[in-house]
Amino acid sequence: MKKILPIILLSIVLFSCSQSKKEQATINSNSVQIESGVISGKSTSDEAVKIFMGIPFAAPPVADLRWKAPQPVKSWDGVRACVAPPASAMQATPTPFACWSFEFMAPVEPLSEDCLYLNVWSPANTTDEKLPVMVWIHGGGLTGGSGTVPLYDGEDMARKGVVYVTINYRLGVFGFLAHPELSTESEDQTSGNYGILDQIAALQWVSANIEAFGGDPSNVTIAGQSAGSFSVNALMVSPKAKGLFHKAIAQSGGMFDKSMSLGQTIQNAEEAGVEYVKNIGVESISDLRKISAEELMKVPASSGLTIDNVILPNIRETFASGKQNDVPLITGWNKDDGVSFGPPSSVEAYNENARKTYGDLVDEYLNAFPGNTEEEVAASSKLTNQLFFGWQNYTWATLQSQTGVNPAYLYFFSRVPPGEPNFGAFHSSEFAYALHTLKKWDKPFTEIDYNLENIMSSYWVNFAKTGNPNGEGLPVWSQFNRENPQVVEFGDEVKQTPLPFQEQLSFYDLVN
């Protein structure tokens, strides 16, 4: 026994050492082991950031898997090269328009139903670094967009100390079709929201695999803009997303109004699905699954989230009752979020529409949004469009600060990107500053812009690290408090200031 004991002790020591080496394995972009197999990526020229593009996080949602919850990835042998952008989800051909130049567009090719892939940028050298993780959810109205939009590039955010992930999810009819037949075949007895289930599957992948890239699965921040912000809103109430993220950033978008914006009840969603199948000219979902993706896209379909109380409960009610997935929150909106390209109404039409829309509250509306002259009508119409987003994010911060344990931080973005034409601080203009990607945007930026980019992205990274955006050398950003509402304004200078448009926001409180 005395001879055996040292051998046992030596074996324990050797095993512990081998475990330690395993836990602290060097990250080699040529070979990273994840659950489904080994992948290879590439590195920046200075080898400071490792990049992996097109990692599958779910099985291709095609054929019989069309309109089903995402299924596990099949394992592979050998090394899978993840060095090129993956296919974006099926959508209309991405085409620049108005203020949204090609830098905001998904790559034109390839577009495919086989789209459930994600991209990772990591600055880590070993797997034990436990870096904060940021998962970016793209915008595009739930009908367009991609994780490989140029302005979502993750290299500089990784250089600031996070493992940065962008994801794809199913869009349009492929991501959000509801139908009674689909509900019947589902384990959850519901349908629609496949795009949200894809996002949840991506977060599950992050939880299971991100340590291999030096990330901390217990410190994940979800972030998104526009439809990405709507998605963050949905994930903060979905019971299926609970525990998969620990902080949230939501830029210009939410669903707290009575109409639920991009949301509809399961009954309405299923009725719209029945109408869609009728318009296609088939009898069943089985028949619909045999039709090509290109043919399906020729028939208009509603694309919105389904409030089914399974995947998604009512968002306003969930927050009001304090039942949200309670995490620290950054949220806000842009001064010119509601870009309007048509001419304003006449004075008479504006006031008549106000009476029809607001009834007994018309006087309060016209006090907040006056329309006595053509100039007032133009200004009020623009402000109404802007506050479609602003009220959502203001309400989100309000409810989180009132019913949540964790804090909310509210911002107002007013910086107008330089160059012509001038669309103001338009919807989407802020995220290149927040994601430190101005160098990917062909604009005559100045020192003001680069300073704002550094400050804003530093807030975002600090928040991902600690749940608090504040840090050395940055203007103080106080937690949102309804009793003394303050925002940080991201403009020509960065400063804390009283909540803008309090009278107008209070009016929307009355009607919602």
Coordinates of C-alpha atoms in Angstrom, one line a residue:
M1 CA 0.0 0.0 0.0
K2 CA 2.9 2.4 0.8
K3 CA 4.3 1.8 -2.7
I4 CA 0.9 2.3 -4.4
L5 CA 0.1 5.6 -2.6
P6 CA 2.8 7.7 -4.3
I7 CA 1.8 6.4 -7.7
I8 CA -1.8 7.4 -7.0
L9 CA -0.7 10.9 -5.8
L10 CA 1.5 11.3 -8.9
S11 CA -1.5 10.3 -11.1
I12 CA -3.6 12.9 -9.4
V13 CA -1.0 15.6 -9.9
L14 CA -0.5 14.7 -13.6
F15 CA -4.3 14.7 -14.2
S16 CA -4.6 18.1 -12.5
C17 CA -1.8 19.5 -14.7
S18 CA -3.4 18.1 -17.8
Q19 CA -6.7 19.7 -16.8
S20 CA -5.0 23.0 -16.1
K21 CA -3.4 22.9 -19.5
K22 CA -6.7 22.1 -21.1
E23 CA -8.5 24.9 -19.3
Q24 CA -5.8 27.4 -20.4
A25 CA -5.4 26.1 -24.0
T26 CA -4.0 28.6 -26.5
I27 CA -6.5 29.7 -29.0
N28 CA -5.3 28.9 -32.5
S29 CA -7.3 30.3 -35.4
N30 CA -6.4 27.3 -37.4
S31 CA -8.1 24.9 -35.0
V32 CA -10.8 25.5 -32.5
Q33 CA -12.8 22.7 -31.0
I34 CA -16.5 23.4 -30.6
E35 CA -19.3 21.0 -29.7
S36 CA -20.1 20.0 -33.3
G37 CA -16.5 19.7 -34.6
V38 CA -13.2 21.5 -35.3
I39 CA -13.3 24.9 -37.1
S40 CA -10.6 27.1 -38.6
G41 CA -10.7 30.9 -39.0
K42 CA -8.3 33.7 -39.7
S43 CA -6.5 36.5 -37.9
T44 CA -6.0 40.2 -38.5
S45 CA -2.6 41.1 -39.9
D46 CA -1.2 41.9 -36.5
E47 CA -2.8 38.6 -35.1
A48 CA -4.5 40.6 -32.4
V49 CA -8.0 39.5 -33.3
K50 CA -9.1 36.0 -34.5
I51 CA -12.1 35.9 -36.8
F52 CA -14.4 33.0 -37.5
M53 CA -17.2 33.5 -40.0
G54 CA -20.1 31.2 -41.0
I55 CA -20.1 29.0 -37.9
P56 CA -23.4 26.9 -38.0
F57 CA -25.4 27.2 -34.8
A58 CA -28.4 25.2 -36.0
A59 CA -29.3 22.8 -38.8
P60 CA -30.3 24.3 -42.2
P61 CA -34.0 25.2 -41.8
V62 CA -35.0 23.8 -45.2
A63 CA -37.4 21.2 -46.6
D64 CA -39.2 19.5 -43.7
L65 CA -37.4 21.9 -41.2
R66 CA -38.9 25.0 -42.9
W67 CA -41.2 26.6 -40.2
K68 CA -39.9 24.4 -37.4
A69 CA -38.0 25.4 -34.3
P70 CA -34.2 25.3 -35.0
Q71 CA -32.7 21.9 -34.8
P72 CA -29.2 20.9 -33.6
V73 CA -26.2 21.1 -35.9
K74 CA -24.9 17.7 -37.2
S75 CA -21.3 17.1 -36.2
W76 CA -18.7 16.9 -38.9
D77 CA -15.3 15.2 -39.3
G78 CA -12.1 17.0 -40.1
V79 CA -11.7 20.8 -39.9
R80 CA -14.5 23.1 -41.2
A81 CA -13.2 26.3 -42.7
C82 CA -15.0 29.3 -41.2
V83 CA -13.3 32.2 -43.1
A84 CA -15.9 33.6 -45.4
P85 CA -19.2 35.4 -44.8
P86 CA -22.1 33.0 -44.7
A87 CA -25.3 33.3 -46.7
S88 CA -27.7 35.9 -45.4
A89 CA -31.4 34.9 -44.8
M90 CA -33.8 35.0 -47.7
Q91 CA -34.9 38.6 -48.4
A92 CA -35.5 41.0 -51.3
T93 CA -32.2 41.9 -53.0
P94 CA -30.5 44.3 -50.6
T95 CA -30.5 47.7 -52.3
P96 CA -29.3 51.0 -50.9
F97 CA -31.9 53.7 -50.6
A98 CA -32.3 57.2 -49.1
C99 CA -30.0 57.6 -46.1
W100 CA -29.2 53.8 -46.0
S101 CA -26.1 53.4 -48.2
F102 CA -24.5 50.0 -49.1
E103 CA -22.6 50.0 -45.7
F104 CA -26.0 49.3 -44.1
M105 CA -26.9 46.5 -46.4
A106 CA -26.6 42.8 -46.2
P107 CA -24.3 41.3 -48.9
V108 CA -26.2 40.8 -52.1
E109 CA -24.9 37.3 -52.5
P110 CA -25.5 34.7 -51.3
L111 CA -29.0 34.8 -50.0
S112 CA -30.4 31.4 -48.8
E113 CA -32.8 29.6 -46.5
D114 CA -29.7 27.8 -45.2
C115 CA -28.7 30.9 -43.2
L116 CA -28.4 29.9 -39.5
Y117 CA -24.8 30.9 -39.0
L118 CA -22.9 33.3 -36.8
N119 CA -19.6 35.2 -36.8
V120 CA -17.1 35.6 -33.9
W121 CA -14.3 38.1 -33.4
S122 CA -12.1 37.3 -30.4
P123 CA -9.0 39.1 -28.9
A124 CA -8.3 36.3 -26.5
N125 CA -5.1 34.3 -26.6
T126 CA -6.2 31.5 -24.2
T127 CA -9.5 29.9 -23.4
D128 CA -9.5 30.9 -19.7
E129 CA -9.6 34.7 -20.2
K130 CA -13.3 34.9 -19.5
L131 CA -13.8 38.0 -21.6
P132 CA -17.3 39.6 -21.8
V133 CA -19.4 38.6 -24.8
M134 CA -21.5 40.9 -26.9
V135 CA -24.0 39.3 -29.3
W136 CA -25.3 41.8 -32.0
I137 CA -28.8 41.2 -33.5
H138 CA -29.2 42.9 -36.8
G139 CA -32.0 45.2 -37.8
G140 CA -34.0 45.3 -41.1
G141 CA -37.7 45.3 -40.1
L142 CA -37.6 41.5 -39.6
T143 CA -37.5 41.2 -43.4
G144 CA -33.9 42.2 -44.3
G145 CA -30.5 42.5 -42.9
S146 CA -27.6 40.2 -42.0
G147 CA -24.9 39.5 -39.4
T148 CA -22.3 40.5 -42.1
V149 CA -23.5 44.1 -42.8
P150 CA -20.3 46.1 -43.2
L151 CA -21.0 48.4 -40.3
Y152 CA -21.4 45.4 -37.9
D153 CA -17.8 44.4 -38.3
G154 CA -16.5 43.3 -34.9
E155 CA -12.7 43.8 -35.2
D156 CA -12.5 47.1 -33.3
M157 CA -14.9 46.0 -30.5
A158 CA -12.8 42.9 -30.0
R159 CA -9.7 45.2 -29.7
K160 CA -11.5 47.0 -26.9
G161 CA -11.8 43.8 -25.0
V162 CA -15.0 41.8 -25.8
V163 CA -15.7 38.6 -27.7
Y164 CA -18.1 40.0 -30.3
V165 CA -20.7 37.8 -32.1
T166 CA -23.1 38.6 -35.0
I167 CA -25.9 36.3 -35.9
N168 CA -28.3 35.6 -38.7
Y169 CA -31.9 34.6 -38.2
R170 CA -34.8 33.7 -40.4
L171 CA -36.7 36.7 -41.9
G172 CA -40.1 37.5 -43.5
V173 CA -42.4 34.6 -44.2
F174 CA -39.6 32.1 -43.3
G175 CA -39.1 33.5 -39.9
F176 CA -42.5 34.7 -38.8
L177 CA -45.3 32.7 -40.6
A178 CA -48.0 31.5 -38.2
H179 CA -50.7 29.0 -39.1
P180 CA -53.0 26.6 -37.2
E181 CA -51.5 23.6 -38.9
L182 CA -48.0 24.8 -37.8
S183 CA -49.2 25.3 -34.3
T184 CA -50.7 21.8 -34.1
E185 CA -47.5 20.1 -35.2
S186 CA -45.4 22.2 -32.7
E187 CA -44.4 20.8 -29.3
D188 CA -45.3 24.2 -27.9
Q189 CA -48.6 24.3 -29.8
T190 CA -47.8 27.6 -31.3
S191 CA -46.3 29.0 -34.5
G192 CA -44.6 32.1 -35.8
N193 CA -41.5 33.6 -34.0
Y194 CA -39.1 31.2 -35.8
G195 CA -36.7 34.1 -36.1
I196 CA -36.8 34.7 -32.3
L197 CA -36.3 31.0 -31.7
D198 CA -33.2 31.2 -34.0
Q199 CA -31.9 34.0 -31.9
I200 CA -32.4 31.9 -28.8
A201 CA -30.6 29.0 -30.4
A202 CA -27.7 31.3 -31.2
L203 CA -27.6 32.3 -27.5
Q204 CA -27.6 28.6 -26.5
W205 CA -24.7 28.1 -28.9
V206 CA -22.8 30.9 -27.2
S207 CA -23.5 29.5 -23.8
A208 CA -22.1 26.1 -24.9
N209 CA -19.2 27.2 -27.0
I210 CA -18.0 30.7 -26.3
E211 CA -15.3 29.6 -23.8
A212 CA -13.4 28.0 -26.7
F213 CA -12.9 31.6 -28.0
G214 CA -12.0 33.0 -24.6
G215 CA -15.5 34.3 -23.8
D216 CA -17.4 34.1 -20.5
P217 CA -20.8 32.4 -21.0
S218 CA -21.9 33.9 -17.7
N219 CA -21.3 37.5 -19.0
V220 CA -23.3 37.8 -22.2
T221 CA -24.8 41.1 -23.5
I222 CA -27.4 41.1 -26.2
A223 CA -27.5 44.2 -28.3
G224 CA -29.4 45.4 -31.4
Q225 CA -30.8 48.3 -33.3
S226 CA -34.3 48.8 -34.9
A227 CA -35.6 45.2 -35.5
G228 CA -32.6 44.1 -33.5
S229 CA -33.9 46.3 -30.7
F230 CA -37.4 44.8 -31.1
S231 CA -35.7 41.4 -30.8
V232 CA -33.9 42.4 -27.6
N233 CA -37.3 43.5 -26.3
A234 CA -38.7 40.1 -27.1
L235 CA -35.8 38.2 -25.5
M236 CA -36.2 40.2 -22.3
V237 CA -39.7 38.7 -21.9
S238 CA -39.4 35.3 -23.4
P239 CA -39.2 32.5 -20.8
K240 CA -37.2 30.5 -23.3
A241 CA -34.4 33.0 -23.2
K242 CA -34.1 33.2 -19.5
G243 CA -30.6 32.8 -18.2
L244 CA -29.0 33.0 -21.7
F245 CA -27.9 36.7 -21.4
H246 CA -27.0 39.0 -18.5
K247 CA -27.2 42.5 -20.0
A248 CA -29.1 44.2 -22.8
I249 CA -28.6 47.1 -25.2
A250 CA -31.6 48.3 -27.3
Q251 CA -31.2 51.0 -29.9
S252 CA -34.4 52.6 -31.4
G253 CA -37.1 50.1 -31.1
G254 CA -39.6 48.4 -28.6
M255 CA -43.1 47.2 -28.3
F256 CA -44.8 49.0 -25.4
D257 CA -47.7 50.7 -27.2
K258 CA -51.2 49.3 -27.3
S259 CA -50.9 48.3 -31.0
M260 CA -47.7 46.3 -30.1
S261 CA -46.0 47.8 -33.2
L262 CA -44.4 44.7 -34.9
G263 CA -46.4 42.3 -32.7
Q264 CA -49.8 40.6 -33.1
T265 CA -51.9 38.1 -31.2
I266 CA -51.6 34.4 -32.1
Q267 CA -55.2 34.4 -33.4
N268 CA -54.5 37.3 -35.8
A269 CA -51.1 35.8 -36.8
E270 CA -52.7 32.5 -37.7
E271 CA -55.5 34.1 -39.6
A272 CA -52.9 36.0 -41.7
G273 CA -51.1 32.7 -42.3
V274 CA -54.3 31.0 -43.5
E275 CA -54.8 33.9 -45.9
Y276 CA -51.2 33.6 -47.1
V277 CA -51.6 29.9 -47.9
K278 CA -54.8 30.6 -49.7
N279 CA -53.0 33.3 -51.8
I280 CA -50.2 30.9 -52.7
G281 CA -52.8 28.5 -54.0
V282 CA -52.1 25.3 -52.0
E283 CA -54.0 23.3 -49.5
S284 CA -51.6 22.5 -46.7
I285 CA -48.3 23.4 -45.0
S286 CA -46.9 20.2 -46.5
D287 CA -47.6 21.5 -49.9
L288 CA -46.2 24.9 -48.9
R289 CA -42.9 23.3 -47.9
K290 CA -42.5 22.0 -51.4
I291 CA -42.5 25.4 -53.0
S292 CA -39.2 27.2 -53.7
A293 CA -38.2 30.0 -51.5
E294 CA -38.1 32.4 -54.4
E295 CA -41.8 31.6 -55.3
L296 CA -42.9 32.1 -51.7
M297 CA -41.3 35.5 -51.6
K298 CA -43.5 36.7 -54.6
V299 CA -46.6 36.7 -52.4
P300 CA -46.8 39.3 -49.7
A301 CA -46.9 38.0 -46.1
S302 CA -47.1 39.7 -42.7
S303 CA -43.8 39.7 -40.9
G304 CA -44.2 40.4 -37.2
L305 CA -43.8 38.9 -33.8
T306 CA -46.5 36.6 -32.4
I307 CA -47.7 37.3 -28.9
D308 CA -48.6 33.7 -28.0
N309 CA -47.9 33.6 -24.2
V310 CA -45.5 30.7 -24.9
I311 CA -42.5 32.1 -26.8
L312 CA -43.6 35.7 -26.2
P313 CA -46.0 37.0 -23.6
N314 CA -47.4 40.6 -23.8
I315 CA -44.4 42.8 -23.5
R316 CA -45.9 45.8 -21.7
E317 CA -47.7 43.6 -19.2
T318 CA -44.6 41.5 -18.5
F319 CA -42.5 44.6 -17.7
A320 CA -45.3 46.3 -15.7
S321 CA -45.6 43.2 -13.5
G322 CA -41.8 42.9 -13.1
K323 CA -41.7 39.4 -14.7
Q324 CA -39.1 40.4 -17.4
N325 CA -35.7 38.7 -17.7
D326 CA -34.3 41.3 -15.4
V327 CA -30.9 42.5 -16.5
P328 CA -29.1 45.9 -16.7
L329 CA -30.3 47.9 -19.7
I330 CA -29.0 50.6 -22.1
T331 CA -31.6 52.0 -24.4
G332 CA -32.3 55.1 -26.4
W333 CA -33.3 56.7 -29.7
N334 CA -32.1 59.1 -32.4
K335 CA -33.2 62.7 -32.9
D336 CA -34.3 61.9 -36.5
D337 CA -35.3 58.3 -36.1
G338 CA -38.6 58.8 -37.9
V339 CA -37.3 59.8 -41.3
S340 CA -40.2 61.0 -43.4
F341 CA -39.8 61.4 -47.2
G342 CA -43.3 62.6 -48.1
P343 CA -44.7 66.1 -47.9
P344 CA -46.3 67.1 -44.6
S345 CA -50.1 67.3 -44.4
S346 CA -52.0 70.5 -44.8
V347 CA -53.0 72.4 -41.7
E348 CA -56.6 71.3 -42.2
A349 CA -55.8 67.6 -42.8
Y350 CA -53.4 67.5 -39.9
N351 CA -56.0 68.8 -37.4
E352 CA -58.8 66.7 -38.8
N353 CA -56.6 63.6 -38.5
A354 CA -55.7 64.6 -34.9
R355 CA -59.4 64.8 -34.0
K356 CA -60.2 61.4 -35.6
T357 CA -57.2 59.7 -33.9
Y358 CA -57.3 61.2 -30.4
G359 CA -60.9 62.2 -29.8
D360 CA -61.4 63.6 -26.3
L361 CA -57.6 64.0 -26.0
V362 CA -57.2 66.1 -29.2
D363 CA -56.6 69.3 -27.2
E364 CA -53.8 67.7 -25.3
Y365 CA -52.3 66.3 -28.5
L366 CA -52.4 69.7 -30.3
N367 CA -50.8 71.3 -27.3
A368 CA -47.9 68.9 -27.5
F369 CA -47.9 68.7 -31.3
P370 CA -49.3 72.0 -32.5
G371 CA -50.5 72.4 -36.1
N372 CA -51.6 76.0 -36.6
T373 CA -49.3 76.7 -39.5
E374 CA -47.6 74.8 -42.2
E375 CA -44.3 75.2 -40.4
E376 CA -45.8 73.8 -37.2
V377 CA -47.4 70.9 -39.0
A378 CA -44.1 70.0 -40.6
A379 CA -42.2 70.2 -37.3
S380 CA -44.9 68.2 -35.4
S381 CA -45.2 65.5 -38.0
K382 CA -41.4 65.0 -37.9
L383 CA -41.5 64.9 -34.1
T384 CA -44.4 62.4 -34.1
N385 CA -42.4 60.1 -36.4
Q386 CA -39.3 60.4 -34.2
L387 CA -41.1 59.7 -31.0
F388 CA -42.6 56.5 -32.5
F389 CA -39.2 55.1 -31.5
G390 CA -38.4 57.5 -28.7
W391 CA -41.5 56.8 -26.6
Q392 CA -40.8 53.0 -26.8
N393 CA -37.3 53.3 -25.5
Y394 CA -38.2 55.9 -22.9
T395 CA -41.0 53.6 -21.6
W396 CA -38.6 50.7 -21.6
A397 CA -36.2 52.5 -19.4
T398 CA -39.0 53.7 -17.2
L399 CA -40.5 50.3 -16.6
Q400 CA -37.1 48.6 -16.1
S401 CA -36.2 51.3 -13.5
Q402 CA -39.6 50.9 -11.7
T403 CA -40.1 47.1 -11.7
G404 CA -36.6 45.7 -12.2
V405 CA -33.8 45.2 -9.7
N406 CA -31.2 46.1 -12.3
P407 CA -30.7 49.6 -13.6
A408 CA -31.5 51.3 -16.9
Y409 CA -29.5 53.9 -18.7
L410 CA -31.2 56.1 -21.3
Y411 CA -29.5 58.0 -24.2
F412 CA -30.5 60.5 -26.9
F413 CA -28.4 60.5 -30.1
S414 CA -28.3 63.9 -31.9
R415 CA -25.0 63.9 -33.9
V416 CA -25.6 64.5 -37.6
P417 CA -23.1 62.4 -39.6
P418 CA -21.2 64.8 -41.9
G419 CA -21.6 64.9 -45.7
E420 CA -24.5 65.3 -48.1
P421 CA -27.3 64.7 -48.4
N422 CA -28.1 65.6 -44.8
F423 CA -30.7 63.3 -43.3
G424 CA -30.1 64.4 -39.8
A425 CA -29.4 62.0 -37.0
F426 CA -31.3 59.4 -38.9
H427 CA -32.5 55.9 -37.9
S428 CA -29.4 53.7 -37.8
S429 CA -26.9 56.5 -37.9
E430 CA -25.8 55.8 -34.3
F431 CA -24.6 52.2 -34.4
A432 CA -21.4 52.8 -36.4
Y433 CA -20.3 55.1 -33.5
A434 CA -21.4 52.5 -30.9
L435 CA -19.7 49.6 -32.6
H436 CA -16.5 51.6 -33.5
T437 CA -17.0 51.1 -37.3
L438 CA -16.8 54.6 -38.7
K439 CA -13.8 53.5 -40.8
K440 CA -16.2 51.2 -42.7
W441 CA -18.5 54.1 -43.6
D442 CA -17.6 56.4 -46.5
K443 CA -18.2 59.8 -44.8
P444 CA -16.0 62.9 -44.3
F445 CA -15.8 62.3 -40.5
T446 CA -14.0 64.8 -38.3
E447 CA -12.4 64.7 -34.9
I448 CA -15.8 65.3 -33.3
D449 CA -17.0 62.0 -34.9
Y450 CA -14.0 60.0 -33.9
N451 CA -14.2 61.3 -30.4
L452 CA -17.9 60.4 -30.1
E453 CA -17.1 56.9 -31.6
N454 CA -14.5 56.3 -28.9
I455 CA -16.7 57.5 -26.1
M456 CA -19.8 55.7 -27.2
S457 CA -18.1 52.4 -27.9
S458 CA -16.3 52.6 -24.6
Y459 CA -19.6 53.0 -22.8
W460 CA -20.9 49.9 -24.6
V461 CA -17.8 47.9 -23.8
N462 CA -17.8 49.0 -20.1
F463 CA -21.4 48.0 -19.9
A464 CA -20.7 44.6 -21.4
K465 CA -18.0 44.1 -18.8
T466 CA -19.7 45.3 -15.7
G467 CA -23.3 46.3 -16.3
N468 CA -22.3 50.0 -15.8
P469 CA -21.3 52.1 -18.8
N470 CA -19.3 54.6 -16.7
G471 CA -15.5 54.5 -16.7
E472 CA -12.4 56.6 -16.4
G473 CA -12.3 59.6 -18.6
L474 CA -15.9 59.3 -19.7
P475 CA -18.7 61.8 -18.9
V476 CA -20.9 60.6 -16.0
W477 CA -24.0 58.6 -17.1
S478 CA -26.5 58.3 -14.3
Q479 CA -29.1 55.5 -14.0
F480 CA -32.5 56.5 -15.3
N481 CA -34.9 57.8 -12.7
R482 CA -38.5 58.7 -13.7
E483 CA -38.6 61.3 -10.9
N484 CA -35.6 63.2 -12.3
P485 CA -35.3 61.8 -15.8
Q486 CA -31.9 62.4 -17.3
V487 CA -30.3 61.1 -20.5
V488 CA -26.8 61.1 -21.9
E489 CA -26.9 63.0 -25.2
F490 CA -24.6 61.8 -27.9
G491 CA -24.2 64.9 -30.0
D492 CA -21.4 67.3 -31.0
E493 CA -20.4 66.9 -27.4
V494 CA -21.4 64.2 -24.9
K495 CA -23.2 65.4 -21.9
Q496 CA -25.9 64.4 -19.4
T497 CA -29.0 66.5 -19.9
P498 CA -32.7 66.5 -18.8
L499 CA -35.0 64.1 -20.8
P500 CA -35.9 65.8 -24.1
F501 CA -39.5 66.2 -25.2
Q502 CA -41.0 65.5 -21.8
E503 CA -44.4 67.1 -22.7
Q504 CA -44.7 65.0 -25.8
L505 CA -43.6 61.8 -24.2
S506 CA -46.1 62.4 -21.4
F507 CA -48.9 62.7 -23.9
Y508 CA -48.0 59.3 -25.3
D509 CA -48.2 58.0 -21.8
L510 CA -51.8 59.1 -21.7
V511 CA -52.8 57.2 -24.9
N512 CA -51.0 54.0 -24.1

